[in-house]
Short mmCIF file of C-alpha atoms and ligand atoms in Angstrom, two decimals:
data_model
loop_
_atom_site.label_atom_id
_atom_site.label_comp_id
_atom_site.label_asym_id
_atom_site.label_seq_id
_atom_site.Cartn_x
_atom_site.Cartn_y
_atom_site.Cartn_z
CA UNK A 1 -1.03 28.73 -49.28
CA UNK A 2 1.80 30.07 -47.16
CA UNK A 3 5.24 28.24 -47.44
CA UNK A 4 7.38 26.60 -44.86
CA UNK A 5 9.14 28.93 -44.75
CA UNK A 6 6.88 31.48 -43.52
CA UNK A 7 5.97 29.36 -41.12
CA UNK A 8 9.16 28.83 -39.88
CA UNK A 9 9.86 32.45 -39.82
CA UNK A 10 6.79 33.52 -37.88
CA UNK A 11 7.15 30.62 -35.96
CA UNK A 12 10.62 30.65 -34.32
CA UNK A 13 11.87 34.41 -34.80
CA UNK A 14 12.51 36.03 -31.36
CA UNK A 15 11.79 39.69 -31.07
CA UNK A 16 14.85 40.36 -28.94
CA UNK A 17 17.59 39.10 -30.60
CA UNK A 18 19.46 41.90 -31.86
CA UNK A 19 21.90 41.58 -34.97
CA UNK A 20 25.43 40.74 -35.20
CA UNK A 21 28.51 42.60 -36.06
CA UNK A 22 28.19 42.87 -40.00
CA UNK A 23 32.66 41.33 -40.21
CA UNK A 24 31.35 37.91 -38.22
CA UNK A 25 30.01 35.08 -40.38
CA UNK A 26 28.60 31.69 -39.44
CA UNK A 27 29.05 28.95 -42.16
CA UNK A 28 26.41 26.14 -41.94
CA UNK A 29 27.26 22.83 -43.22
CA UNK A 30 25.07 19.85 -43.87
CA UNK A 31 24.44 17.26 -46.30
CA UNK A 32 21.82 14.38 -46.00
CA UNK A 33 17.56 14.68 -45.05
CA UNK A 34 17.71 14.66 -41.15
CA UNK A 35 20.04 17.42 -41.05
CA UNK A 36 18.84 19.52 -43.64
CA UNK A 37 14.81 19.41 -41.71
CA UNK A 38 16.69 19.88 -38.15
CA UNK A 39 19.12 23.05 -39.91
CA UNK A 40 16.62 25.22 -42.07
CA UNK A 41 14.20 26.39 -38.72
CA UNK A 42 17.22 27.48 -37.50
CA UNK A 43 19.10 28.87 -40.94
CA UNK A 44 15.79 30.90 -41.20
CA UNK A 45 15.72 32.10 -37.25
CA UNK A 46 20.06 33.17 -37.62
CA UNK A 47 18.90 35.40 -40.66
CA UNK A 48 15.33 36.99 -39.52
CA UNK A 49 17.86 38.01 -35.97
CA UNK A 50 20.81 39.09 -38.98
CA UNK A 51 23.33 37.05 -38.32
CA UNK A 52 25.45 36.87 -41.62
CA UNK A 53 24.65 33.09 -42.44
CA UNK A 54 25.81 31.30 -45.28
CA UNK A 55 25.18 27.47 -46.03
CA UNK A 56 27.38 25.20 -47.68
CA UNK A 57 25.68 21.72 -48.81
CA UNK A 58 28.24 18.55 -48.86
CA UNK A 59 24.78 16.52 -50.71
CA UNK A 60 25.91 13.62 -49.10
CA UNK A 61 22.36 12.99 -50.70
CA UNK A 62 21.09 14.39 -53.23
CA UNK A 63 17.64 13.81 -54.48
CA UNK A 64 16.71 13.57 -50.73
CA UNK A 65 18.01 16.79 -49.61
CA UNK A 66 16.65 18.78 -52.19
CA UNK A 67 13.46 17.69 -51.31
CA UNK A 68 14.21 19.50 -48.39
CA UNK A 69 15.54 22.19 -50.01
CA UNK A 70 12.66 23.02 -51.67
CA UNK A 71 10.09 22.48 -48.97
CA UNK A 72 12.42 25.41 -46.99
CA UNK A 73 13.02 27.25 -49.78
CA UNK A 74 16.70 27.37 -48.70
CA UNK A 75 19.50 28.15 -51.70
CA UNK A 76 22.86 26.71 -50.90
CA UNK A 77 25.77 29.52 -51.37
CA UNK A 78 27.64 26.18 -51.79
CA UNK A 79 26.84 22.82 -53.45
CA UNK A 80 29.62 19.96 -53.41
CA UNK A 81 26.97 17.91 -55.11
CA UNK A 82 28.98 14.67 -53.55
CA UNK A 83 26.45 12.31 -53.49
CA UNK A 84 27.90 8.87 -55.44
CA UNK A 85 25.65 6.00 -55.85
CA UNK A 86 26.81 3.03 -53.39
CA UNK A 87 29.17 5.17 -51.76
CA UNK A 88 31.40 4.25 -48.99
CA UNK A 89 32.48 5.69 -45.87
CA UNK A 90 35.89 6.55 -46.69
CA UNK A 91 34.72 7.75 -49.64
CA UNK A 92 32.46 9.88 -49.02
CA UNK A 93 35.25 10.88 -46.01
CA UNK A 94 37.77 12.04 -48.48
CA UNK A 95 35.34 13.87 -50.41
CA UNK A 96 34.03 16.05 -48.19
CA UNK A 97 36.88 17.08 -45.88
CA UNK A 98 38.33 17.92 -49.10
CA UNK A 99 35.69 19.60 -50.72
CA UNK A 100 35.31 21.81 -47.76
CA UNK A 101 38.59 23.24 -47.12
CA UNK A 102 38.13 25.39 -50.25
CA UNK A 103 34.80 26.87 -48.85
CA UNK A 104 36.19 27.58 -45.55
CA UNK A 105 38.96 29.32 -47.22
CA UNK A 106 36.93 31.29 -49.28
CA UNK A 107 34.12 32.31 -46.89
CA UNK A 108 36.55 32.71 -43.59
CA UNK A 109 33.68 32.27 -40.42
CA UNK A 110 33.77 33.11 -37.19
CA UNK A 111 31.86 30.16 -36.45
CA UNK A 112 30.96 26.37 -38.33
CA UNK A 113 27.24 24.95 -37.75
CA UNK A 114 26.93 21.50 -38.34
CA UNK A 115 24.31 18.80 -36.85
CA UNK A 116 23.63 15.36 -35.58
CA UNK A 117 26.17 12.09 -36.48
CA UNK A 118 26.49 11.91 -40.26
CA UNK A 119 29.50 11.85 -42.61
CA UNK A 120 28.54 15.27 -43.22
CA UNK A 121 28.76 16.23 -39.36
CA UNK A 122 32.13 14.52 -39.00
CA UNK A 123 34.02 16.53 -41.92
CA UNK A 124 32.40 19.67 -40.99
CA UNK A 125 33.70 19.56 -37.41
CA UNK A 126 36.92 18.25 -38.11
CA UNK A 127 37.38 20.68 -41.70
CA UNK A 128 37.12 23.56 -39.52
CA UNK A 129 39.50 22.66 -36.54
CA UNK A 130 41.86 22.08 -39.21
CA UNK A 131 41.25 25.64 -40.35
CA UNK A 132 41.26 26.78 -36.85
CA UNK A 133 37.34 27.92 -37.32
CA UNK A 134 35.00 27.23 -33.98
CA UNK A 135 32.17 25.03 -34.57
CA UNK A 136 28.82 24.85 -32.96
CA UNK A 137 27.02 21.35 -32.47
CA UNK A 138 23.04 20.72 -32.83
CA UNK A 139 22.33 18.00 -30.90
CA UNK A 140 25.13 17.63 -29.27
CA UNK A 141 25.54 14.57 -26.93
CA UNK A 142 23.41 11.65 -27.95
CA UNK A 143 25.01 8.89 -26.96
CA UNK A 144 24.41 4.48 -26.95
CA UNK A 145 27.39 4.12 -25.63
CA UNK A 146 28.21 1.90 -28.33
CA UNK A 147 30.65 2.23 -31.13
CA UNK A 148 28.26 -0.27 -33.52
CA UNK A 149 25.28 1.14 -32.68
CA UNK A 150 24.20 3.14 -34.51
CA UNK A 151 27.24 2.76 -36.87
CA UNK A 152 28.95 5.21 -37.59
CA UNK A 153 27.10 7.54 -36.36
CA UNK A 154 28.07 6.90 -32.34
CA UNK A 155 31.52 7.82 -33.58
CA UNK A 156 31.00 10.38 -35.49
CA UNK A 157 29.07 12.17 -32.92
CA UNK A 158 31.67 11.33 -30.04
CA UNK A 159 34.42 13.32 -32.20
CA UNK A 160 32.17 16.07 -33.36
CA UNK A 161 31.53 17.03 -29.55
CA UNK A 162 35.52 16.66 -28.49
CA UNK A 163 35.67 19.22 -31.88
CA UNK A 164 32.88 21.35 -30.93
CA UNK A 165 33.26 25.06 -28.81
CA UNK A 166 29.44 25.05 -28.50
CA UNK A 167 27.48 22.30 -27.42
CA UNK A 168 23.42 22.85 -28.53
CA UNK A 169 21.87 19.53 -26.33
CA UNK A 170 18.40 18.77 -27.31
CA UNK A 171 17.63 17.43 -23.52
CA UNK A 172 19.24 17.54 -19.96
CA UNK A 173 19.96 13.52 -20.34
CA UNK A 174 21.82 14.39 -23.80
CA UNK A 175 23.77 17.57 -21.73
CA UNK A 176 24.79 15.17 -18.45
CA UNK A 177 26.40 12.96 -21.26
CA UNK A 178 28.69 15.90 -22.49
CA UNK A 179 29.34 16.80 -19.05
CA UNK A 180 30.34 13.57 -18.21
CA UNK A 181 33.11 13.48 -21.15
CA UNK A 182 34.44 16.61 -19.44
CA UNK A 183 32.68 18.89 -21.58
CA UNK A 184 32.86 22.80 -19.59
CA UNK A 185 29.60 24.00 -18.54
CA UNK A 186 29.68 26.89 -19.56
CA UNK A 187 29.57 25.68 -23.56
CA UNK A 188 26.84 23.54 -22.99
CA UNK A 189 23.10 24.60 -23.39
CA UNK A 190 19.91 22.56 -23.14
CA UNK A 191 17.58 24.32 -26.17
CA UNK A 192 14.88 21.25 -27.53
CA UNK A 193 15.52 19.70 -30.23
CA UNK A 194 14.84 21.77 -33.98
CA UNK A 195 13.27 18.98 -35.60
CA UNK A 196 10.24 19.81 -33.39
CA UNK A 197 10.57 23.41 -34.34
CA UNK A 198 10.10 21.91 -37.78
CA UNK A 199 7.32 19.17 -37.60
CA UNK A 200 5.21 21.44 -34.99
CA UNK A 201 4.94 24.52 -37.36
CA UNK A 202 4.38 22.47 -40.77
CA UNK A 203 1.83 20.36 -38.64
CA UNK A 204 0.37 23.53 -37.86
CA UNK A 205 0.59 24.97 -41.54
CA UNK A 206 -1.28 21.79 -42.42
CA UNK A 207 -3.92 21.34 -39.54
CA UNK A 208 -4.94 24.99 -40.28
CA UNK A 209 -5.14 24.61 -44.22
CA UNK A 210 -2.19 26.88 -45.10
CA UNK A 211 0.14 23.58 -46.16
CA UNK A 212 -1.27 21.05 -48.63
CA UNK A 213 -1.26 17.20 -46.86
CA UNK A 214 -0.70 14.05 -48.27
CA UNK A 215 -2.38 13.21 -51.25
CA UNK A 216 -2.27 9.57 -51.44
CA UNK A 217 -5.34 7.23 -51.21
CA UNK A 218 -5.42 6.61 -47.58
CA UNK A 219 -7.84 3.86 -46.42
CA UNK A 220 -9.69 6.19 -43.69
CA UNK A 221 -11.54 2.67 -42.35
CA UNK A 222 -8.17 1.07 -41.89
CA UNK A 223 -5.55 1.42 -39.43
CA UNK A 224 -2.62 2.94 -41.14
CA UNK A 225 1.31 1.64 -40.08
CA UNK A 226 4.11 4.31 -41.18
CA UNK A 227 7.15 2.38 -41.61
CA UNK A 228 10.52 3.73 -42.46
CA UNK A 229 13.72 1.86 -42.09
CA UNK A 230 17.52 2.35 -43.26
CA UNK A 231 20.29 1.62 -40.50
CA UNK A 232 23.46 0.52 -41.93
CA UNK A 233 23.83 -1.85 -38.85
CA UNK A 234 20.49 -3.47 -40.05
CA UNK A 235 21.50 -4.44 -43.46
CA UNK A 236 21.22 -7.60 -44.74
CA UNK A 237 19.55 -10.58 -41.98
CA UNK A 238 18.28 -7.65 -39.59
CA UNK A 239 16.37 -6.07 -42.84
CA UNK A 240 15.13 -9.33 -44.32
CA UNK A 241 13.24 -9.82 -40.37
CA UNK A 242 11.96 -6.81 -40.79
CA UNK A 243 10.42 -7.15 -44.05
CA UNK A 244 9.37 -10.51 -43.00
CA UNK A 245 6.80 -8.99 -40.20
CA UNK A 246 5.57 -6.34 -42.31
CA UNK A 247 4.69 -8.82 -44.73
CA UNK A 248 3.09 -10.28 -41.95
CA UNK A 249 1.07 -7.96 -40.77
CA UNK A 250 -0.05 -7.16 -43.64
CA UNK A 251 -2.48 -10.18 -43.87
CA UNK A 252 -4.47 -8.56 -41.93
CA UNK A 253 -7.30 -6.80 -43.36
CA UNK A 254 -7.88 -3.99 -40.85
CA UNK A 255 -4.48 -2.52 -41.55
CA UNK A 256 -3.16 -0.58 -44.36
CA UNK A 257 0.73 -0.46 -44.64
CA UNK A 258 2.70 3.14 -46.06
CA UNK A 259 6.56 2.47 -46.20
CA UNK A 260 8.48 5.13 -47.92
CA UNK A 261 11.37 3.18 -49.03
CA UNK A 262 14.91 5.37 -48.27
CA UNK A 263 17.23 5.61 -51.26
CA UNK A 264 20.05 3.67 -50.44
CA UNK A 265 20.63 0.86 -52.85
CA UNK A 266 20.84 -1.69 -49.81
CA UNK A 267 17.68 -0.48 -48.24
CA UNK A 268 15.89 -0.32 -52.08
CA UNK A 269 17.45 -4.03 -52.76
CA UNK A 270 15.96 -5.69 -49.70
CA UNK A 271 12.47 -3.87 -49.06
CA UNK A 272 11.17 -4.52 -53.08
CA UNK A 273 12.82 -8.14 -53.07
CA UNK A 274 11.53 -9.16 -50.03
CA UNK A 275 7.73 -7.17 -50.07
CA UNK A 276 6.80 -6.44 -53.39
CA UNK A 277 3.51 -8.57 -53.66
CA UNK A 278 1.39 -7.59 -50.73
CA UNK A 279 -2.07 -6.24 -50.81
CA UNK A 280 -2.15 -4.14 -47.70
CA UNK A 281 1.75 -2.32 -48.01
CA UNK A 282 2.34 0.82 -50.59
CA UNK A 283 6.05 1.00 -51.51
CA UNK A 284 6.90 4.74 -52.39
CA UNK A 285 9.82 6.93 -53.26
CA UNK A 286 11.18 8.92 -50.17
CA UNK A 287 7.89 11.50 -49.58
CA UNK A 288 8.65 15.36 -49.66
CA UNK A 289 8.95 16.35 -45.65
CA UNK A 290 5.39 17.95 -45.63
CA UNK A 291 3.78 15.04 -47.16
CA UNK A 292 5.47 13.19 -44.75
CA UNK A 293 4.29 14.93 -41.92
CA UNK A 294 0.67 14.45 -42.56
CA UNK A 295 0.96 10.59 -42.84
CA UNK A 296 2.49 10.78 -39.25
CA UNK A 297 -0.66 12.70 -38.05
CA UNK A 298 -3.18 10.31 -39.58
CA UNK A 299 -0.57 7.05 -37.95
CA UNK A 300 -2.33 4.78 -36.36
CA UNK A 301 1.53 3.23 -35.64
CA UNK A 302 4.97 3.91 -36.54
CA UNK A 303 6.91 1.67 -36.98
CA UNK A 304 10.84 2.75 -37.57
CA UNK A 305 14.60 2.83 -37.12
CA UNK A 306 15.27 6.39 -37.84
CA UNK A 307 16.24 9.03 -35.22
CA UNK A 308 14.09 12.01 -36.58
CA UNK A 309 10.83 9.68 -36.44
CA UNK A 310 11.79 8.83 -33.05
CA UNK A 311 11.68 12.30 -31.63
CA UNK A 312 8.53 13.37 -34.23
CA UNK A 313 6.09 10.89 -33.61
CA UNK A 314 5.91 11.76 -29.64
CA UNK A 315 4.64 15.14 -30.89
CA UNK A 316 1.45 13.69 -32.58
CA UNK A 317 0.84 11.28 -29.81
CA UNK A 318 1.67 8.39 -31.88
CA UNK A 319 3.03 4.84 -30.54
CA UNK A 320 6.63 3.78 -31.68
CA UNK A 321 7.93 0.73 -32.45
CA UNK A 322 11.40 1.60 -32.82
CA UNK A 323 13.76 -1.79 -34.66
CA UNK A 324 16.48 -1.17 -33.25
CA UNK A 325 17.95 -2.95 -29.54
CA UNK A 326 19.77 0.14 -28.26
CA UNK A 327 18.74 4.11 -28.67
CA UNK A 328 20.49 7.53 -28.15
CA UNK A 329 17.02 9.07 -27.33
CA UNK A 330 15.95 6.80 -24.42
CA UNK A 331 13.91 9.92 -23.08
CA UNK A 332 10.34 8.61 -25.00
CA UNK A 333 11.13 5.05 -24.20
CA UNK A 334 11.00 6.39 -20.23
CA UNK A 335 7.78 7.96 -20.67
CA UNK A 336 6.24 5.17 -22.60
CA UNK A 337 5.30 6.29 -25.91
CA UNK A 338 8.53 4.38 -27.76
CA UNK A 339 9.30 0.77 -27.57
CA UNK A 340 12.27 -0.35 -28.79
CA UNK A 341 11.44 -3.88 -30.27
CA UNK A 342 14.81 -5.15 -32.45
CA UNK A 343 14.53 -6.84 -35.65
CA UNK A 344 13.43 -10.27 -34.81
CA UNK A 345 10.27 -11.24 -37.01
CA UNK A 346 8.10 -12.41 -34.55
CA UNK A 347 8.60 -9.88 -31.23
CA UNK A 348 7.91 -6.76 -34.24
CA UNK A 349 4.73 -8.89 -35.16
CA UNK A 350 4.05 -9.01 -31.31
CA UNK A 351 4.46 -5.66 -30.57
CA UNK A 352 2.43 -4.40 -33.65
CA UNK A 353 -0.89 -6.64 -32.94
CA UNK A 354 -1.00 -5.52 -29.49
CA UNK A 355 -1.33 -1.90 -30.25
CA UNK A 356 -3.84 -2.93 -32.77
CA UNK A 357 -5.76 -5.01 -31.21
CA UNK A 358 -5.65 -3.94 -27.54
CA UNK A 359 -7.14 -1.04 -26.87
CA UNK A 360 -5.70 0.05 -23.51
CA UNK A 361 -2.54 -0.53 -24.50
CA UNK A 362 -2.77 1.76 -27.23
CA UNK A 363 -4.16 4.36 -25.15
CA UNK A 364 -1.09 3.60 -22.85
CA UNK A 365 1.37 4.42 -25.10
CA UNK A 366 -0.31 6.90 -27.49
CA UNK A 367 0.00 10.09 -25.05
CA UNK A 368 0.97 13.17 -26.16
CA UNK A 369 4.36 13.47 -24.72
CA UNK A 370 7.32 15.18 -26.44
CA UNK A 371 10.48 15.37 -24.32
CA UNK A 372 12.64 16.47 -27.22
CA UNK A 373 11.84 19.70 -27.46
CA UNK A 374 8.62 22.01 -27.56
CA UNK A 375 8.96 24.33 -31.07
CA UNK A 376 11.83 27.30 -29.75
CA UNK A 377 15.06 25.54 -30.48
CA UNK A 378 16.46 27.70 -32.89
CA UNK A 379 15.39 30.61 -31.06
CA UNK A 380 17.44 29.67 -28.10
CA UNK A 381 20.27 28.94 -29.71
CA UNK A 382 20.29 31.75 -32.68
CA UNK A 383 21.09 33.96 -29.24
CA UNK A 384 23.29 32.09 -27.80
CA UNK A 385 25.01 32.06 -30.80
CA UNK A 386 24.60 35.83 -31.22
CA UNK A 387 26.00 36.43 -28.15
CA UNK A 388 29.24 34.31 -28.68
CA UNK A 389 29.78 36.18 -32.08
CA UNK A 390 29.68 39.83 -30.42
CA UNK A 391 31.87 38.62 -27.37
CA UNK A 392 34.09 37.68 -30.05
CA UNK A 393 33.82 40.81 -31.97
CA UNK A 394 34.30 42.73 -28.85
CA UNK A 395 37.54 40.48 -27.93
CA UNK A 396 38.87 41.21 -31.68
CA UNK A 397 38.51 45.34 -31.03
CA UNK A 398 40.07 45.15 -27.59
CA UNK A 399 43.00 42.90 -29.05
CA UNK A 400 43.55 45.62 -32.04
CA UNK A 401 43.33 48.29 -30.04
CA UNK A 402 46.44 46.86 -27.76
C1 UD1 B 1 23.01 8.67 -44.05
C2 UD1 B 1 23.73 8.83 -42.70
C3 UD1 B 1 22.83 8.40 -41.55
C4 UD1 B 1 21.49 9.10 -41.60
C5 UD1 B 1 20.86 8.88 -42.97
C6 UD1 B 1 19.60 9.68 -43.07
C7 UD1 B 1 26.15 8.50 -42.61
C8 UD1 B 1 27.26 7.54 -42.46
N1 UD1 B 1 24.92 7.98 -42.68
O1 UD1 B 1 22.82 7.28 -44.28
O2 UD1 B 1 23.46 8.73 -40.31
O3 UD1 B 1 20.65 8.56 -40.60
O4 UD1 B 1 21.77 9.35 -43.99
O5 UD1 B 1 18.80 9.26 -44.13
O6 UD1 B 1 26.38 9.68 -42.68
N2 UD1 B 1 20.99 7.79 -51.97
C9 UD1 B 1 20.40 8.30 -53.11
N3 UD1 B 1 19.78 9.51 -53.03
C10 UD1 B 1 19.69 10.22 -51.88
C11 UD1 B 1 20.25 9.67 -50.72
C12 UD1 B 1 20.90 8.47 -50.78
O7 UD1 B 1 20.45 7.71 -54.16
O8 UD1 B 1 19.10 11.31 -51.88
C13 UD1 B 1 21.70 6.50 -52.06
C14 UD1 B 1 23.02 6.63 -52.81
O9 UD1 B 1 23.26 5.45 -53.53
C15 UD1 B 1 24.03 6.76 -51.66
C16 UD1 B 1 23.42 5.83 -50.65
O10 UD1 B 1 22.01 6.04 -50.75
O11 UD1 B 1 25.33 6.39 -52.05
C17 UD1 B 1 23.90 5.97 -49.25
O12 UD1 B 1 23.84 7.31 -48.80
P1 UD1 B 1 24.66 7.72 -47.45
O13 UD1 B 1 24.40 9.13 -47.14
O14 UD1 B 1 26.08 7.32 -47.60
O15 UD1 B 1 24.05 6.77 -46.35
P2 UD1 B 1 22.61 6.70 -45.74
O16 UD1 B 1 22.28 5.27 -45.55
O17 UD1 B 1 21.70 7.54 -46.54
N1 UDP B 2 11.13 11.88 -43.64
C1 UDP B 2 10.69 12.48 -44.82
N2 UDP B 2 10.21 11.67 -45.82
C2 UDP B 2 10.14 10.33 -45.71
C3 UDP B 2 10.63 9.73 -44.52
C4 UDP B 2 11.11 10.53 -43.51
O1 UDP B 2 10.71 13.71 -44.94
O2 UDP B 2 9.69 9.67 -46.66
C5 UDP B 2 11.68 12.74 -42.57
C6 UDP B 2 11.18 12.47 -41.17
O3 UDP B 2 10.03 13.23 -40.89
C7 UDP B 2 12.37 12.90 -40.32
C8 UDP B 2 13.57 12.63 -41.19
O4 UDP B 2 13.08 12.46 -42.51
O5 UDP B 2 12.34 14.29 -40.03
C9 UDP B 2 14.31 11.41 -40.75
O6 UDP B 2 15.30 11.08 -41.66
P1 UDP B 2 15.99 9.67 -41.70
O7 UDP B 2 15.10 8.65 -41.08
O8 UDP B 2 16.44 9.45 -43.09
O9 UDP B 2 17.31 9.90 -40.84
P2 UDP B 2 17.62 9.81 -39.27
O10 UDP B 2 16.71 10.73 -38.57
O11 UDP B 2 17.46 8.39 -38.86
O12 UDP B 2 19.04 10.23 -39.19
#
């Protein structure tokens, strides 16, 4: 068996980026699941083309991101180890933008990495303005155009692109967004998205028998849901509903229910309260990301709030029922292979027995589509990021030479 990280490393190096000037240091920062998959491809891809890369984990989660950890085989230079259980916003606020300034001190980069619209992604971005370090955004520009939705992430986005130098925008929608807030051109680039750099190549590792699968007892006769849910904007009525249809499709006997249940104590409180007793639904612990990957490829459905799912399940020509009433990834909705359906009970049952039970639909929505990238994120923007670190380099000689 080959790791994920080999994979990653064959998978995304490009033979003609060159290396960096040795004095010129990117410092990556991230700190929960999503941005941990959608960061190692590309922590892998900086080193292979010798960038000087050193990562700096906030764990904003913890058992979740070492999962991750260990499936990349990536060793933080820095752990914060901030994860509290219950936390709040503001705390968790406080304790990373001051649990960073030290490390940005101490390693001095010519550049700050962070990605997505976490807590994490905030205090990164705004850490390093306040130590007058650049900072590059992954996935720059998803927007709802709504401050509550998702909360906070919306907001936290919005101020790590007026923060960001370098805008890395998973699709041309995503890029007309930043232009639109009077983002320059020129610091924009469109590269794909580098989740899909991740799912395609452990898909591949598994497919061609390099990566060990799932290894749960999957009902091959039944029709197998994924479900995974954990919006803070869905807590309480919105997550009973949607316990309330998965309990009721679960009655049926053709289907056979997998819901990893996310760690947070609201999400954990809700899901085993409300669904504990039925037949046809498996309750597990957050699954390791290759695990997880297989059990998207054998979907029959996904069902989901979650932005990484969202842009995954395209890949594998899955349908998407996505519980939530607005997106920041309205790309799949346009080519038909997401739906967003809410949280009301009975429109999620609706949604879900029509894929199962009508055939053409399913075949409708089920296409192999993926608009969010196509595997070569991180190679696009490991070079653009090259390139910015020798014009800056080259801008540092000329200045000490005058
Ligand atoms: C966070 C992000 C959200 C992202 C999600 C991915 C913010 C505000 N929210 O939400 O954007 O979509 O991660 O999953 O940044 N916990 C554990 N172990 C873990 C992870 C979480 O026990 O490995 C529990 C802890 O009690 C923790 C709580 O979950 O306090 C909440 O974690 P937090 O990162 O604050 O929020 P999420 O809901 O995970
Ligand atoms: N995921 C995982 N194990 C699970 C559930 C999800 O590895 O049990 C992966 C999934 O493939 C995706 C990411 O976690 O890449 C999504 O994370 P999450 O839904 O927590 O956050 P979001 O993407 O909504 O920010």
């Amino acid at each position: 068996m080959t790791s994920p990280k080999d994979e990653l490393r064959t998978g995304t190096s490009d033979p003609h980026l060159s290396s960096s000037h040795s004095c010129e240091r990117v410092l990556v920062i991230f700190g929960t699941r999503p941005e941990a998959i959608k960061l190692c491809p590309l922590i892998a891809t900086l080193r292979n083309s010798g960038i000087d890369t050193t990562v700096c984990v906030t764990a904003q989660h913890r058992q979740m991101l070492d999962q991750v950890l260990a499936a990349f085989e990536v060793i933080p230079d820095y752990d914060l180890d901030l994860m509290r259980p219950g936390q709040t916003l503001t705390g968790l606020t406080a304790r990373v933008l001051a649990g960073l300034e030290p490390v940005l001190l101490r390693v001095k980069p010519s550049l700050v990495i962070v990605q997505g619209d976490t807590t994490t992604t905030l205090c990164g971005s705004l850490a390093a303005f306040y130590a007058r370090v650049p900072v590059a955004h992954v996935e720059a520009g998803l927007r709802t155009f709504d401050l509550n939705a998702p909360f906070p992430e919306e907001m936290n986005r919005v101020v790590a692109g007026r923060l960001a130098t370098l805008h890395f925008a998973a699709t041309e929608w995503a890029a007309e967004n930043l232009l639109h807030e009077g983002i320059a051109p020129e610091s924009i680039q469109v590269t794909g998205n580098t989740g899909i750099d991740a799912v395609l190549s452990i898909s591949e590792g598994i497919e061609q028998g390099r990566l060990s699968g799932i290894s749960l007892p999957i009902d091959e006769a039944k029709k197998l849901i994924v479900v995974t849910a954990h919006r803070r904007e869905n807590f309480g009525d919105a997550f009973i509903r949607i316990c309330r249809a998965i309990s009721e499709l679960a009655v049926r006997d053709d289907v056979q229910i997998v819901w990893p249940v996310h760690l947070n104590p609201n999400v954990q409180q809700i899901v085993r309260q409300t669904i504990s007793a039925e037949r046809n639904v498996l309750l597990l612990a957050p699954l390791d990301y290759i695990p997880f990957v297989d059990l998207m490829r054998r979907a029959y459905l996904l069902i989901t709030d979650s932005g990484g799912v969202q842009e995954e399940g395209p890949s594998f020509g899955k349908p998407i029922l996505v519980l939530r009433d607005k997106t920041e990834r309205p790309e799949a909705v346009h080519a038909g292979t997401v739906k967003l359906v809410g949280t009301d009970t009975e429109r999620i049952v609706a949604e879900a027995r029509r894929l199962l039970d009508d055939q053409v639909e399913y075949e409708r929505m089920g296409r192999l589509h993926n608009p969010y990238g196509d595997g070569q994120a991180s190679g696009r923007i490991a070079e653009r990021i090259l390139s910015y670190l020798n014009a800056r380099y080259s801008a540092e000689v000329l200045a000490s030479v005058h």
